[in-house]
PDB file of C-alpha atoms in Angstrom:
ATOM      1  CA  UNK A 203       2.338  -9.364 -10.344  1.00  0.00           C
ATOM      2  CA  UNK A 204      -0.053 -10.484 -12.381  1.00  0.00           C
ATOM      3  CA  UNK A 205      -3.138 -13.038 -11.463  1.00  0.00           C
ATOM      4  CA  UNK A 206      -6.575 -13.651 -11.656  1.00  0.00           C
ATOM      5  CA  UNK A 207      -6.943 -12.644  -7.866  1.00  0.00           C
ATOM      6  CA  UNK A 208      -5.880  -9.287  -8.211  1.00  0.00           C
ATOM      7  CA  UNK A 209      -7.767  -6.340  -8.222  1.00  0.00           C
ATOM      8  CA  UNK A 210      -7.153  -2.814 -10.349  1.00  0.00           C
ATOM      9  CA  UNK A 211      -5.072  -0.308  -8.381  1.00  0.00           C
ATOM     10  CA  UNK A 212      -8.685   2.102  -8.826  1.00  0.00           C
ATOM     11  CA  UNK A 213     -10.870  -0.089  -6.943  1.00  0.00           C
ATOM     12  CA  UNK A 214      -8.461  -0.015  -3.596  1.00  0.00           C
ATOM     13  CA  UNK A 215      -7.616   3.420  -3.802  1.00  0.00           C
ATOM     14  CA  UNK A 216     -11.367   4.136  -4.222  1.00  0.00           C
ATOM     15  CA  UNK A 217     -11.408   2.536  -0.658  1.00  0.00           C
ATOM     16  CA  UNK A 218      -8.678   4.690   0.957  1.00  0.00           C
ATOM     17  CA  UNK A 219      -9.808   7.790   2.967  1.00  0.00           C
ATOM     18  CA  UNK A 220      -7.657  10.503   4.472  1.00  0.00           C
ATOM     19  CA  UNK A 221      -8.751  10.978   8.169  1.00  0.00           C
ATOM     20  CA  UNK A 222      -6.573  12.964  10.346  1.00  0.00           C
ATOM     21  CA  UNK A 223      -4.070  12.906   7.885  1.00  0.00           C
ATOM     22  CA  UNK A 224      -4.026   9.519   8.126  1.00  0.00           C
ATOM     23  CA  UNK A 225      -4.742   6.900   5.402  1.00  0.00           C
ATOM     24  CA  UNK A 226      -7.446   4.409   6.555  1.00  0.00           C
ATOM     25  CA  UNK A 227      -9.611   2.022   5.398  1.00  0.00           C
ATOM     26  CA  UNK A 228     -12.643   1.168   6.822  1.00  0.00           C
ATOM     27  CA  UNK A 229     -13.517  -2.484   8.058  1.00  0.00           C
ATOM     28  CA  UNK A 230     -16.563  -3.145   5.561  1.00  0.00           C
ATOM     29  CA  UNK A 231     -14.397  -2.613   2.680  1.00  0.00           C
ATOM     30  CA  UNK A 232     -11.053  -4.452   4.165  1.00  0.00           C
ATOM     31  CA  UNK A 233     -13.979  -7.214   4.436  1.00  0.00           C
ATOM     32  CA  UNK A 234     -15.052  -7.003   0.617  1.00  0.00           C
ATOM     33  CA  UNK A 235     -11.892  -6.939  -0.652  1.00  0.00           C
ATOM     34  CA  UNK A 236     -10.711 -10.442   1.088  1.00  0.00           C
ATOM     35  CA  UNK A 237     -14.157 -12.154   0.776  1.00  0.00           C
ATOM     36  CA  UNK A 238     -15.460 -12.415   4.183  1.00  0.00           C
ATOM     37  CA  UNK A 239     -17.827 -11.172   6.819  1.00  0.00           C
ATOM     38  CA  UNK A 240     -17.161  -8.006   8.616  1.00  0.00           C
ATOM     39  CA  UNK A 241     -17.067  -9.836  11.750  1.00  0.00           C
ATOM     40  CA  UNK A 242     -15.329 -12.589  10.673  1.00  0.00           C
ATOM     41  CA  UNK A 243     -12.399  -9.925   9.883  1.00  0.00           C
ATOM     42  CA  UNK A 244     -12.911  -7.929  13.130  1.00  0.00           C
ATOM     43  CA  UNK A 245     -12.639 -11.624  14.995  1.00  0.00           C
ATOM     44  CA  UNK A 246      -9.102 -12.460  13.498  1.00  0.00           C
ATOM     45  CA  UNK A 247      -7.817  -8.715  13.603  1.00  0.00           C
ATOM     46  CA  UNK A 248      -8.512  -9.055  17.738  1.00  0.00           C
ATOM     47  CA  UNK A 249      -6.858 -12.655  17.057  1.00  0.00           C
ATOM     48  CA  UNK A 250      -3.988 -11.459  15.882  1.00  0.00           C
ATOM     49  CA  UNK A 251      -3.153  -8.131  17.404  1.00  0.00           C
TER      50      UNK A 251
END
C-alpha cells in the first residue's frame, strides 16, 4: 500500500513503547499521527468504547 497519506514504518515504531511488556502508544502521538487534538481523540475513544 502505497499513498501519499502514509507514513514510513520508522516514524510509528519510533512511537511504540514497551510498558509492562506491553506495546503502547501514548495518546499525544496516536493524536499526531491522525491530525487532531489530543482531546478531540480522547472524546471519540470514550465515544466509541
Amino acid at each position: 500500500m502505497n499513498n501519499e497519506n502514509s507514513l514510513p514504518d520508522e516514524i510509528i515504531s519510533s512511537k511504540i513503547y514497551f510498558i509492562r511488556l506491553q506495546k503502547v502508544m501514548l495518546d499525544a502521538d496516536l493524536a499526531e499521527l491522525y491530525g487532531v487534538e489530543t482531546k478531540q481523540l480522547k472524546r471519540q475513544v470514550r465515544r466509541n468504547i
